[in-house]
XYZ file of C-alpha atoms in Angstrom:
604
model
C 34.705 0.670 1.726
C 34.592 4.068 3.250
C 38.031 5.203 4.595
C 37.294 7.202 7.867
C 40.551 9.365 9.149
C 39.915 11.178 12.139
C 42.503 14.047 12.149
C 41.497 15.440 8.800
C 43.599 18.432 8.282
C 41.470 21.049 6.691
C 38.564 20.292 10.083
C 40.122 17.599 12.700
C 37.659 15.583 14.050
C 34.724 16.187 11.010
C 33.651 12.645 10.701
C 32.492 12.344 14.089
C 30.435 16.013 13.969
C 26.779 15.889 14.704
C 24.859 15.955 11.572
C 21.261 15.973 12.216
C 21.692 13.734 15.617
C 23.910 11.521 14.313
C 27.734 11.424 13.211
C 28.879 12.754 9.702
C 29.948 9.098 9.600
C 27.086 7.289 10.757
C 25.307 9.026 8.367
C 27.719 8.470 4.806
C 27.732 4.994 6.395
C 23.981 4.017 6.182
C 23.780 6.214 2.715
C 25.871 3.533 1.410
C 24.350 1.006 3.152
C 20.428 1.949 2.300
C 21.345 2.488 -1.253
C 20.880 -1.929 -1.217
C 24.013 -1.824 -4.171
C 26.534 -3.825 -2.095
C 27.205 -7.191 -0.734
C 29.236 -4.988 1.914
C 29.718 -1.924 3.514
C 32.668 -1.023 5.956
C 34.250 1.868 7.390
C 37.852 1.680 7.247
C 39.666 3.825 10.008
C 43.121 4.308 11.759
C 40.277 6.086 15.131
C 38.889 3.543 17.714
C 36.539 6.463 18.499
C 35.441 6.120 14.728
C 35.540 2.022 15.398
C 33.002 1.909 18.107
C 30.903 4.517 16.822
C 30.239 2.543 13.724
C 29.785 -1.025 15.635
C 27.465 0.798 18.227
C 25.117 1.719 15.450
C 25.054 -1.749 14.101
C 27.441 -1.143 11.086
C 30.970 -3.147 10.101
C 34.482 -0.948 10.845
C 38.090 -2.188 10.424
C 40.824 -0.904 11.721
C 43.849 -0.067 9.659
C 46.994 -1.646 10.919
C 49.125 0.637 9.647
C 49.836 4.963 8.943
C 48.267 5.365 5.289
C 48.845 8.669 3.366
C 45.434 8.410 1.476
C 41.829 6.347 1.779
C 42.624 4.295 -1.257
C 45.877 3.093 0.511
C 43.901 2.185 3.529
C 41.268 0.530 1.728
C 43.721 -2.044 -0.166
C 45.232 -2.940 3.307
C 41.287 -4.065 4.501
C 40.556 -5.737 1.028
C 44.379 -7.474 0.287
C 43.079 -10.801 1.543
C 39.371 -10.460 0.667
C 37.470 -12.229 -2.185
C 36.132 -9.581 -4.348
C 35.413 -8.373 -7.692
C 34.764 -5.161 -7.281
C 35.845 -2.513 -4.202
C 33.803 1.105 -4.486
C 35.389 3.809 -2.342
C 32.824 6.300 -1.081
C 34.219 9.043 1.077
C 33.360 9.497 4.977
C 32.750 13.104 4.267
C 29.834 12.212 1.955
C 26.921 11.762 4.091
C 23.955 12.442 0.789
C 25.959 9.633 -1.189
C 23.161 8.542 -3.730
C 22.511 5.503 -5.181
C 21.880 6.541 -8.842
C 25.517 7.675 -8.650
C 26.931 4.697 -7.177
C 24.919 2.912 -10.089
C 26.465 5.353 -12.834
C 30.165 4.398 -11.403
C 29.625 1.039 -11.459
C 27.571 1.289 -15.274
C 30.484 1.658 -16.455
C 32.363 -1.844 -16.264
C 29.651 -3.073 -18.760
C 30.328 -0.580 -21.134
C 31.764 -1.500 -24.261
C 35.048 -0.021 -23.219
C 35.104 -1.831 -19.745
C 38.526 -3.884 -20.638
C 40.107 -0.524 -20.844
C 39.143 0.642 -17.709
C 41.415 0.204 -14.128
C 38.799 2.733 -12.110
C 36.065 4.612 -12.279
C 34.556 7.628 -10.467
C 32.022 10.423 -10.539
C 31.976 13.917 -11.657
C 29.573 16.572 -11.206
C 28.554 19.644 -13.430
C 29.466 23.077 -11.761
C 28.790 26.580 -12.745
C 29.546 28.958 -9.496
C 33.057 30.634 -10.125
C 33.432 30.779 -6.548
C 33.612 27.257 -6.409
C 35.738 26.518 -9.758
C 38.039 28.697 -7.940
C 38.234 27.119 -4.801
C 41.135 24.772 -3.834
C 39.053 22.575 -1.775
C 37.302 21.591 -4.977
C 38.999 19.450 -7.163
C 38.271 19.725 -10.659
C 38.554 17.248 -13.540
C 38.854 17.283 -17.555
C 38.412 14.685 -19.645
C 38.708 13.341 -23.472
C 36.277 12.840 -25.760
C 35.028 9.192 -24.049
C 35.054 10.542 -20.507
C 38.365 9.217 -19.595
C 40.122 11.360 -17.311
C 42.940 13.716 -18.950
C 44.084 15.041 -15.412
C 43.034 16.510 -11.846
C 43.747 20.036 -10.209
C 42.353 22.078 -7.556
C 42.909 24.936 -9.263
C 40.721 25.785 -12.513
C 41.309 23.445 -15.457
C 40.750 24.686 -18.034
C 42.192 27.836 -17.346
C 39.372 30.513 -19.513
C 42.377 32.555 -21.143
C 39.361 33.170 -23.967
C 36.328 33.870 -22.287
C 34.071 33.652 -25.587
C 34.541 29.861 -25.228
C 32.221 28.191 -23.473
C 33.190 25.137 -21.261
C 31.925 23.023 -18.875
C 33.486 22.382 -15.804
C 33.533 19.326 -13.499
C 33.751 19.379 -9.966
C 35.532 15.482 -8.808
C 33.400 13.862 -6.749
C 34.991 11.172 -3.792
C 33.251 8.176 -5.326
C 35.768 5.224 -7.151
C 35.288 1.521 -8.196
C 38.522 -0.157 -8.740
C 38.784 -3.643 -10.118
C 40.893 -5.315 -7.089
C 43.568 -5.558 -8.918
C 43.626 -2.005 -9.845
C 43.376 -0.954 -6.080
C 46.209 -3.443 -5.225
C 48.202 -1.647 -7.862
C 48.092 1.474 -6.445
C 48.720 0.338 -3.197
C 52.118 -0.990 -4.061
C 53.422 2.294 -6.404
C 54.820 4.907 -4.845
C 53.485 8.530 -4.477
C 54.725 10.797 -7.023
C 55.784 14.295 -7.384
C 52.595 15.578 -9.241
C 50.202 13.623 -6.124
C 52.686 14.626 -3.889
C 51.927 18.640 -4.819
C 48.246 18.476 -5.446
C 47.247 16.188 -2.977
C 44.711 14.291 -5.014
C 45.263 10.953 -4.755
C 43.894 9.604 -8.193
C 46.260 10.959 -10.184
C 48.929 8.472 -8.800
C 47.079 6.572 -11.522
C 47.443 9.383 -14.372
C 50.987 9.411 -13.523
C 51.653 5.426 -13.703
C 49.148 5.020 -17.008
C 46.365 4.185 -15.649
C 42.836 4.513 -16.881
C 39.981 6.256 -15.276
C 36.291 6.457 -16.573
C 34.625 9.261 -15.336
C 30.825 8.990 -15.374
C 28.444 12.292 -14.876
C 26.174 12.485 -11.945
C 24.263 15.411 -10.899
C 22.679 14.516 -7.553
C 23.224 17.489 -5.457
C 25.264 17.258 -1.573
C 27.310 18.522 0.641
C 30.850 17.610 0.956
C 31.969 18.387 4.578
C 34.913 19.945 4.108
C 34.544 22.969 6.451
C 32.243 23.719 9.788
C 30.437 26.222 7.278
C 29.924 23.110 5.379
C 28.765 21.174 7.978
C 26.387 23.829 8.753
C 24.824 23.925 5.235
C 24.501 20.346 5.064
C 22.579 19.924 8.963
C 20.233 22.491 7.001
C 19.884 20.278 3.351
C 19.468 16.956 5.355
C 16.457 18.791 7.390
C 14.973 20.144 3.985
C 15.519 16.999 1.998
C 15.700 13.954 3.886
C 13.851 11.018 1.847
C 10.705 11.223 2.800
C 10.433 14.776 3.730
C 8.083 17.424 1.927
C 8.415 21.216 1.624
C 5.273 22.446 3.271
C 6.356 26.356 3.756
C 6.107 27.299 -0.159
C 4.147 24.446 -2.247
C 3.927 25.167 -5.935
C 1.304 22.400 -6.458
C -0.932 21.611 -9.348
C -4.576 21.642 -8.952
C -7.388 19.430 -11.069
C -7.364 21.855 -13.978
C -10.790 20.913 -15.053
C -14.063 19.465 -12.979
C -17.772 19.200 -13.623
C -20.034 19.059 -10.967
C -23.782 18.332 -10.603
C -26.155 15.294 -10.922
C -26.382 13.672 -14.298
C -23.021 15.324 -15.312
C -21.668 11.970 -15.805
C -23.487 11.746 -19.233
C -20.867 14.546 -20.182
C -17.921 11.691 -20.397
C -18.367 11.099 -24.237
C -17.868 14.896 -25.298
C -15.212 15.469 -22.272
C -13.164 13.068 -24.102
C -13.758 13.607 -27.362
C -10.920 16.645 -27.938
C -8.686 14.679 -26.251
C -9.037 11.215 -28.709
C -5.488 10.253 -30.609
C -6.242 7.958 -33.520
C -5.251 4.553 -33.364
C -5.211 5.048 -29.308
C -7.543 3.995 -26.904
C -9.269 5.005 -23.781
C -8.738 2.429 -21.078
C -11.222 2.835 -18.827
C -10.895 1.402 -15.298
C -14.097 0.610 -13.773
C -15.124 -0.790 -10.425
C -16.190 -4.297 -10.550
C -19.347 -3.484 -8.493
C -20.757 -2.125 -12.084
C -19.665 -5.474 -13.877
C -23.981 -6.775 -14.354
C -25.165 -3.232 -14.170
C -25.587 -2.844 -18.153
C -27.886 0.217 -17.662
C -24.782 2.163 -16.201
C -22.314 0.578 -18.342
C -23.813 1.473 -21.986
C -23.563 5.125 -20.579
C -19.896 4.860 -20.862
C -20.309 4.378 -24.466
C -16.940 2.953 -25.586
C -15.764 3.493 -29.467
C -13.193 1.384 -31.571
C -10.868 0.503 -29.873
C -11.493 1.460 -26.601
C -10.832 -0.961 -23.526
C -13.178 -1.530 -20.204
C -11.233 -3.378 -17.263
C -13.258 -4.402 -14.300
C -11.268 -3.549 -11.119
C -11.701 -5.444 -7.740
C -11.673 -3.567 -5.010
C -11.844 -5.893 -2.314
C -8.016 -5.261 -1.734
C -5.701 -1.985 -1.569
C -3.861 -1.282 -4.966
C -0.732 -2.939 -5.180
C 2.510 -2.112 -6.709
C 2.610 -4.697 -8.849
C -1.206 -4.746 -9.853
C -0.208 -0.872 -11.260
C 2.630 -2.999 -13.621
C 0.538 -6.139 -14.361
C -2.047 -3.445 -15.815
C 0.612 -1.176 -17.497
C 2.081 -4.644 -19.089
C -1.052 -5.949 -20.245
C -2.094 -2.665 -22.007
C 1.149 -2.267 -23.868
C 0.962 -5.777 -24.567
C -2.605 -5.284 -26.231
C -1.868 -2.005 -27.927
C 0.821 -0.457 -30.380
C -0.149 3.146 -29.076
C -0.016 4.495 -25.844
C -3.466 5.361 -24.600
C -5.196 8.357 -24.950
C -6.333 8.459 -21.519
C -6.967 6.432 -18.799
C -11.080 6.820 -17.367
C -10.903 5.631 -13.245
C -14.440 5.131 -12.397
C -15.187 4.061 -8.513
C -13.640 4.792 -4.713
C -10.267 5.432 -3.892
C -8.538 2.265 -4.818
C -9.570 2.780 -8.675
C -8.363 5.939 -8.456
C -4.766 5.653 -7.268
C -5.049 2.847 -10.104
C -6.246 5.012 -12.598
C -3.308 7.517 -11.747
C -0.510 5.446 -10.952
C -1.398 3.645 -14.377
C -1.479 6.997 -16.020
C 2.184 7.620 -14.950
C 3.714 4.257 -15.350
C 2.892 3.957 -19.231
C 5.133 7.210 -19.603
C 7.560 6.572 -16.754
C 10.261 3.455 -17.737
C 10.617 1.045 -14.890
C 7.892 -0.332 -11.619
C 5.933 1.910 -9.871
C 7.343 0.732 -6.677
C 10.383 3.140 -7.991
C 8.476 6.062 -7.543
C 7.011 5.230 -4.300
C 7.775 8.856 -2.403
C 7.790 11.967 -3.181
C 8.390 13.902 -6.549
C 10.429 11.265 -8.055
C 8.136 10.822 -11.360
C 10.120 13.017 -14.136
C 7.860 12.555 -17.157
C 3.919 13.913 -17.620
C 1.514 11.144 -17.247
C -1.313 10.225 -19.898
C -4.084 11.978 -19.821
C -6.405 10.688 -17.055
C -9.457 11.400 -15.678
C -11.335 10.291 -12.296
C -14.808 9.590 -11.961
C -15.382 8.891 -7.931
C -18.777 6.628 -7.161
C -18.241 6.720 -3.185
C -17.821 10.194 -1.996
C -14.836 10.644 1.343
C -11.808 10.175 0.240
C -10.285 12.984 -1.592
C -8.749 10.525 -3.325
C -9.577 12.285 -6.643
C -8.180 15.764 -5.989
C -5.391 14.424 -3.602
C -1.486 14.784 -5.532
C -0.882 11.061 -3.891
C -2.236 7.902 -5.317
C -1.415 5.645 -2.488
C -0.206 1.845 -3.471
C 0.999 -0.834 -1.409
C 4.531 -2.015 -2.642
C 7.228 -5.070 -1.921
C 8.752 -2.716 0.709
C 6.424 -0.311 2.144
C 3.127 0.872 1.924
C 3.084 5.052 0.529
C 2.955 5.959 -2.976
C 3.353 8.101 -5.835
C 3.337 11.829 -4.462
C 3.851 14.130 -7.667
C 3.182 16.889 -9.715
C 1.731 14.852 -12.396
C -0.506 12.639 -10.102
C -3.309 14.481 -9.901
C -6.642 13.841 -12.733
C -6.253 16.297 -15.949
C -9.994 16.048 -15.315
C -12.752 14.967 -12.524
C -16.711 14.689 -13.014
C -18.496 14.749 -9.543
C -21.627 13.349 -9.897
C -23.384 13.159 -6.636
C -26.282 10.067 -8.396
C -23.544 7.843 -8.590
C -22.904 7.238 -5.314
C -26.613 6.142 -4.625
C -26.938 2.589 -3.385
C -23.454 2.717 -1.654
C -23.300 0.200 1.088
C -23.899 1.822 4.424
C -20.611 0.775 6.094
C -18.616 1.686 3.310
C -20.284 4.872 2.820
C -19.522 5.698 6.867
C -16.031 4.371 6.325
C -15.032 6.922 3.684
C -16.811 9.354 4.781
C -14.791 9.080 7.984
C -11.774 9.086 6.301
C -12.769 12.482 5.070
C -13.325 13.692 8.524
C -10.194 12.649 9.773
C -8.613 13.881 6.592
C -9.790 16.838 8.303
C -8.805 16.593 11.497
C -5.197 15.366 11.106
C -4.577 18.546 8.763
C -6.134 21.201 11.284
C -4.892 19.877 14.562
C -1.007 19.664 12.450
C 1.611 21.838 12.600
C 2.033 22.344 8.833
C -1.433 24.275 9.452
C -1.349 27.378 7.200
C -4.699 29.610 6.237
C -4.482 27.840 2.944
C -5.112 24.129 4.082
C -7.297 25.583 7.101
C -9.608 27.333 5.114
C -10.427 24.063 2.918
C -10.221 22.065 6.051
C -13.087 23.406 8.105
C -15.345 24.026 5.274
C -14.734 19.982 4.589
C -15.008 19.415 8.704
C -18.237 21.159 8.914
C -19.596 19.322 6.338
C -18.462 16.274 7.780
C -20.525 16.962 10.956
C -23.135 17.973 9.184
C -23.548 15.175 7.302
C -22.795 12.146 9.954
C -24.508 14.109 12.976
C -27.199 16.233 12.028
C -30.949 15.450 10.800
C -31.846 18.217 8.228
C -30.276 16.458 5.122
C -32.287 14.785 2.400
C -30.514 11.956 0.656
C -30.183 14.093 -2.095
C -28.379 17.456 -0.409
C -26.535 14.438 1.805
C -24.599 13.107 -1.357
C -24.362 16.332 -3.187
C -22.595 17.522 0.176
C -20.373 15.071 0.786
C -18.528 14.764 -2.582
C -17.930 18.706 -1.771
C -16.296 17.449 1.670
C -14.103 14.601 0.140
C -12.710 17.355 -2.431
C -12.231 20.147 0.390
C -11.020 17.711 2.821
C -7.917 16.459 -0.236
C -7.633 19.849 -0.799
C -6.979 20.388 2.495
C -3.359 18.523 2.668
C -2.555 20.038 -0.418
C -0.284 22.654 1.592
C -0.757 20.155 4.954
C -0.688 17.151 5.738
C -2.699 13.933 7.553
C -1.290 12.410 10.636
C -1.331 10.016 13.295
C -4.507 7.795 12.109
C -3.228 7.800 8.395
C 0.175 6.883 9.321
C -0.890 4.065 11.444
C -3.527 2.950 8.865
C -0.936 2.193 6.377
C 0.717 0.049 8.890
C -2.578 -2.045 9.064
C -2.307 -2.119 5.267
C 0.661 -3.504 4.800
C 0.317 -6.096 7.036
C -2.997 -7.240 7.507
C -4.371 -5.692 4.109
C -6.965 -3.648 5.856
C -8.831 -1.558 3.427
C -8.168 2.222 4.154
C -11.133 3.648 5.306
C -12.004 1.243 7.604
C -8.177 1.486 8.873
C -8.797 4.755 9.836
C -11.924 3.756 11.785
C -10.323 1.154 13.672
C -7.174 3.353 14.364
C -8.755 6.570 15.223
C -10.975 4.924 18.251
C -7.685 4.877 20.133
C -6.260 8.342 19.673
C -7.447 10.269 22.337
C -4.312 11.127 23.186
C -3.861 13.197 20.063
C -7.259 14.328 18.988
C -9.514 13.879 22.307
C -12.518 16.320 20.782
C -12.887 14.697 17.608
C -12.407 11.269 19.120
C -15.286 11.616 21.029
C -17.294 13.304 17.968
C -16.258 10.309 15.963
C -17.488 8.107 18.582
C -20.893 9.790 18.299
C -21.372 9.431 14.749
C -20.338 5.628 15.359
C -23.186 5.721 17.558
C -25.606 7.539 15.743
C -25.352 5.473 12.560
C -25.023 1.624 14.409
C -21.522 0.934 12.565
C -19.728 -1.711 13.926
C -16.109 -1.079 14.162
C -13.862 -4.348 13.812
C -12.227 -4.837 17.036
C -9.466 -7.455 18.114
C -7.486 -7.057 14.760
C -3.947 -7.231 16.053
C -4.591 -9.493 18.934
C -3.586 -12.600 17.089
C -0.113 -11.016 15.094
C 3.397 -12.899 15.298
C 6.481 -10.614 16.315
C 7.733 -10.578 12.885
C 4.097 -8.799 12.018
C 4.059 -6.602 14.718
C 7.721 -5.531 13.782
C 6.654 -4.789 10.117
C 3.843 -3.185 10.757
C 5.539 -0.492 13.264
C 8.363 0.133 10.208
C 5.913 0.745 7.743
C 4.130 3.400 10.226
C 7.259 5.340 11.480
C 8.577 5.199 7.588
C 5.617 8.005 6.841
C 7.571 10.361 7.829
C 5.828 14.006 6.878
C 2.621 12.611 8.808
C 4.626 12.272 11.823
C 6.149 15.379 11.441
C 3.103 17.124 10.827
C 1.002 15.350 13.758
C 4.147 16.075 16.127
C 6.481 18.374 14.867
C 10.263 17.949 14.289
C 10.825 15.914 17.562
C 8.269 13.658 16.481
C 10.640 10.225 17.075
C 10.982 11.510 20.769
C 7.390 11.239 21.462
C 6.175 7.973 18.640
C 8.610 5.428 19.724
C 8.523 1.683 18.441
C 7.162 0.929 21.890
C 5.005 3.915 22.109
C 2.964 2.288 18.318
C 3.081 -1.230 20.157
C 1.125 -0.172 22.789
C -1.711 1.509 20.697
C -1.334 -1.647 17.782
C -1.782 -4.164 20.760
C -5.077 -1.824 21.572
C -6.899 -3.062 18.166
C-alpha cells in the first residue's frame, strides 16, 4: 500500500512532479511493483488527480473515504475489509524503493523473535552532520536487538561527548504491519509525543508496541523538497537499472595474455603457480574437440583435474551456468583452482559466468546486469578457437536467462588470463568463421557510429574495423597473416566497448536469442542486413563481404512467429537499454518504438 496525499505540506503537489517523464508517483508505484515481492500493489489517496494518474498507467489506486492525519491511517481504511497477512507501507515519496530492502523488512517475521514483533521498518546508516541535523530527517535509536527505543527529527543521540563514537540512523518510510497491528493503530488515538514530532510510528512507542528495525543501505532520494526532486531527476538518469557510466570507466583489463602460434603449449606452466592442492582445474572445452585426441593430450590434465565437453549448438543459458556450478561442487570438496574455457564465445561466457557463480551464493540469473557480482571470481582463463567475438577480453559474458536475455557485466568478469593462439582456429567452418568475424565488425561499427564514442574506444575501434575490412574484403592475406589478424580484431574490437558500447544490431540480436535461440553471430548477420537506416555505409560494406565470400544469410526467420513471440522478442530488445542509448542517445524510446522493432522484426 502506498499512501499518496496530494497537499503535502513541506512541497504541495510533490507526488505528481515530473521525475524523469513520469510522476514521482508513477514511479515509487512501479518500484514496488517491479520489485515481484507482492501479491498487490495500490496507491492509496484522498487526490482523484493522483487516482487517474495511477489507473492511466495501468496500476491499482483507492480512494480514501475519509480525512486521515497520517498514511498508516489511510492505509487501514483500504485494508479493514481485505484478506491479508501481511500490509507493507512504502511511501509515495520513495520513487528508488528497492527490493533487497523490502526483503530485509519483511526477513524479519521469520526471525526467531517474530512473535514479539507488531511492525517492522527500515533504517539506513548516515554520516553527513548536515543531514543528522536536519528536521526533515527523522532519526532512530535502537536496543541491543534492533528494536526501536524511540524517533526524533532532531539528533538522537545528542554527542554531549564527542570522543564516543556512534552510529546514527536515518528512518526510512518503509513498514510491514501484521493486519492486526495496522488495525490497532488505526483505532488509538494520536498522542501528545506524535502529535509534536509528527512521526507517525511512535503512536506505537507510546501505546507499547514493538518495532523491528532492520538495516538497509541502498542509497535514494526521498522527495522531500524541489532541491530534492532535482537531485533525484539527476540519480534516476545516472542509475536507472540498466544504465552504465560511460563518461569515467574504471574498468579492469585481461591482466595477463600470450600471443603467437603454438603458445597454446604454454597452458601447463601458465597454470602451474596458480594450482591449490586438493583443487582442480575444470576445464571447459568445446565439444567440437571431443575425438580430436591429438589436441586433447595437449591439455595435459593432472590428478584431479576435470574436462567437460561443452555443446555449442545453443547460446549459454542461465541455468546451464548453475547445472555446471552444481555438478562441480557436487563432485568436489574444494573450490576449483581455475576454470580453463577453451572454444568461441559461448564457452567463454560459460567459462566466466562459472568462474563467478562458484564464489557468488545464489543463480546467475541474479546477476544478470550490470555490476551486481560483489565477490572475486575463481581464477579463470580463456582460450578462444574461433577468432570475432571479443568475447574473451569483453567485461560481459552474455547468458540467456528465465526473464531476459543480457548477462553478467562486472568487474570480475573478465579472464585473469587469455592465450591467443592464431593455429587453433584452423579448420573453422567457413560460415561460422564469417559469422564471428562479422560480429567483430559490427562490434565495430555500433561503438564508432555511438554516442558514447570517446578517443579511448575509437582508437581500438578502427584499428579492429580496418582489420575487419582487411580481412573479409581484400586479397593480400595468406591464411596464416588472415588468422593471426583477426584474433587481433576480435580483441580490439571488445576492447573497443570497454569505454563504449554496441548498438542497434546487438540489441536486436538478443531479441532473436531469446526467442528463437538464434546463435549470436549469425543474429547479427541476419539483423544488420536491415539497418540501413542506422549504419547505411557499413551496411552496404557488409553486403559486399556477403558477396565476396558466397555466405548465405538465413532469411524468412520471423515470418512464421505468434503475437505472444513477437511481443517477447520486442521486450527483450528495448530491455538493453545502454545499446539503445548509445546507438540513439538519451531520446532513444522516441525514435525505437515497439512498432518501430515490429516493422524491422517482420523484415527477417
Amino acid at each position: 500500500m502506498i499512501p499518496a496525499r496530494y497537499g503535502a505540506s513541506r512541497f504541495p503537489g510533490k507526488l505528481m512532479q515530473d521525475l524523469a517523464g513520469k510522476p514521482v508517483i508513477v514511479r515509487t508505484y512501479e518500484a514496488a511493483k517491479a520489485t515481484n515481492l507482492f501479491d498487490e500493489v495500490y496507491v492509496v489517496t484522498d487526490s482523484e488527480v493522483i487516482f487517474q494518474e495511477i489507473e492511466a498507467n495501468g496500476g491499482k489506486a483507492i480512494m480514501s473515504q475519509k480525512e486521515h492525519d497520517c498514511g498508516s491511517d489511510r492505509i487501514a481504511e483500504a485494508v479493514e475489509n481485505m484478506d491479508i497477512d501481511i500490509v507493507v507501507n512504502v511511501q509515495g515519496d520513495e520513487p528508488f524503493t528497492s527490493r533487497e530492502g523490502l526483503e530485509k523488512v519483511l526477513a524479519v517475521f521469520n526471525e526467531p523473535d517474530a512473535d514479539k514483533i507488531d511492525l517492522a521498518s527500515l533504517m539506513t546508516e548516515i554520516h553527513d552532520w548536515k543531514e543528522i541535523n536536519d528536521p526533515n530527517t527523522v532519526k532512530v535509536i535502537v536496543d541491543k536487538d534492533n528494536f526501536a527505543l524511540y524517533f526524533s527529527r532532531s539528533p538522537i543521540p545528542y554527542p554531549r561527548d564527542k570522543n564516543v563514537e556512534i552510529q546514527y540512523y536515518k528512518h526510512k518510510g518503509i513498514y510491514a504491519f501484521r493486519k492486526q497491528a495496522i488495525m490497532d493503530f488505526y483505532r488509538l488515538p494520536m498522542r501528545s509525543l506524535e502529535a509534536v514530532e509528527k512521526i507517525e510510528c511512535i503512536r506505537y512507542l507510546e501505546y507499547g508496541k514493538n518495532i523491528k528495525m532492520a538495516v538497509s543501505n541502498t542509497t535514494g532520494v526521498e522527495i522531500d523538497t524541489p532541491e530534492d526532486l532535482v537531485r533525484a531527476n539527476k540519480l534516476l538518469k545516472e542509475s536507472k537499472p540498466d544504465a552504465v557510466n560511460n563518461k569515467f570507466r574504471n574498468f579492469p583489463m585481461v591482466p595477463k595474455v600470450v600471443f603467437g602460434e603454438g603458445c597454446f603449449d604454454q597452458l601447463t606452466s601458465i597454470l602451474s603457480s596458480h594450482k591449490k592442492e586438493k583443487a582442480p582445474f575444470i576445464f571447459l572445452v568445446d565439444d567440437v574437440f571431443e575425438k580430436n585426441t591429438e589436441f586433447l593430450d595437449r591439455i595435459n590434465l593432472r590428478f584431479n583435474d576435470k574436462l567437460i565437453f561443452i555443446s555449442a549448438e545453443e547460446e549459454p543459458k542461465t541455468s546451464q551456468v548453475d547445472d555446471l556450478v552444481k555438478d562441480i561442487k557436487a563432485e568436489f570438496t574444494y573450490a576449483p583452482s581455475g576454470i580453463i574455457g577453451i572454444g568461441g564465445g559461448t564457452v567463454m561466457d560459460l567459462a566466466k559466468a562459472v568462474s563467478i557463480m562458484l564464489i557468488n551464493k545464489g543463480s546467475a540469473a541474479d546477476y544478470q546486469g550490470w555490476d551486481l557480482v560483489k565477490q572475486k571470481a575463481v581464477y579463470h582463463v580463456g582460450i578462444p578457437t574461433i577468432s570475432g567475438t571479443g568475447a574473451e577480453v569483453s567485461r560481459t559474458t552474455v547468458l540467456t536467462g528465465p526473464v531476459r536475455k543480457l548477462g553478467i557485466n562486472s568487474d570480475f568478469t573478465p579472464f585473469d588470463q587469455v592465450i591467443l593462439d592464431p593455429d587453433l582456429t584452423i579448420g573453422v567452418p567457413k560460415n561460422q568463421w564469417f559469422y564471428t568475424g562479422m560480429d567483430c565488425f559490427i562490434h565495430c561499427v555500433e561503438s564508432l557510429n555511438g554516442t558514447f564514442l570517446n578517443a579511448f574506444s575509437q582508437s581500438y575501434g578502427e584499428k579492429a574495423y580496418d582489420l575487419c575490412l582487411e580481412i573479409f574484403l581484400g586479397d593480400s592475406l595468406s591464411e596464416e597473416e588472415s588468422r593471426a589478424k583477426l584474433m587481433m580484431a576480435s580483441w580490439h574490437g571488445g576492447m573497443s566497448i570497454a569505454y563504449s558500447q554496441v548498438g542497434v544490431a546487438h540489441a536486436m540480436s538478443y531479441g532473436l536469442g531469446y526467442v528463437l535461440g538464434t546463435k549470436h553471430g549469425v543474429g547479427n548477420c541476419i539483423v544488420f542486413q536491415h539497418l540501413e537506416e542506422f549504419y547505411p555505409k557499413d551496411v552496404a560494406l557488409f553486403k559486399k563481404m556477403v558477396e565476396k565470400h558466397n555466405i548465405e544469410i538465413p532469411q524468412g526467420i520471423c515470418k512464421n512467429l505468434s503475437r505472444e513471440q513477437m511481443e517477447t522478442m520486442i521486450t527483450v530488445a528495448l530491455g538493453m537499454v545502454p545499446l539503445w542509448e548509445n546507438a540513439l542517445g538519451s531520446n532513444w524510446e522516441a525514435i525505437i518504438t515497439p512498432e518501430k522493432l515490429k516493422e524491422l522484426y517482420l523484415r527477417m
